[in-house]
Amino acid sequence: MINQIKTLIQKNKEHDDEVETGQPVDLTTIQQAETILGISFPNSYKIFLQHFGWLGMGDRAGICGMFPNQVDTSGDVVCFTKYLRDDIDLPHHFIALAFDEGDIVICIDCSQFNQET
């Protein structure tokens, strides 16, 4: 997953698209987020957070993530997921990553992942 994201970032930069990433997030901060949401993130998402924090691609959708040493702040996956749980009854086993055109919410169904793989 990390190599795929790195390739995506490089391809977008080659085409002058604005690509931004955050700062790496430590495992303790990630675990705090999981505790607040009452869910275990897939290992691939944890690795993404530990390498990039978050990803933005200009005006297009990015991947919601976290900020170093901060949990449940405006714009992070915890705040976004909690908001959607309240606003649209997002199922508890989902984490929200982005809005897409037409107000489609892009999520990860955390119930579908084996934490060992």
Steps between C-alpha positions, in 0.01 A plus 500: 500500500778745589679443169173554313442830681859611433451420129171693496666802663789492253270469195287792618807717564624421149173639364520815716208391716513632853577209730547547872567259780500547872757394756552145626281403796637282780336175607393641840296774331348244262403279794336798672290556188398135491397518866288812446324342202478157663643332192824346374641655184624264229878459506528658155329818626726508805804477272357782285460718811852415618648604163280786378251611767253607230494557122349784299493540123402856413126544470450128458437249776781398726528257785396622842754419766649643815744760625802421719424494873140614446183296519143603422587836344322672216576324174630173640351153451369488858311830481371423148384149593331616822323778309365254242396253770282776646392665173417204275519205740823370347531140619739458793733263310577763231760776504440792266784601269352752255201656331483451124294676237129479578554471875609138481693406814807283441560267794692198617291216641724398788297185568635352175868495596704239678744694720769235450531566125 
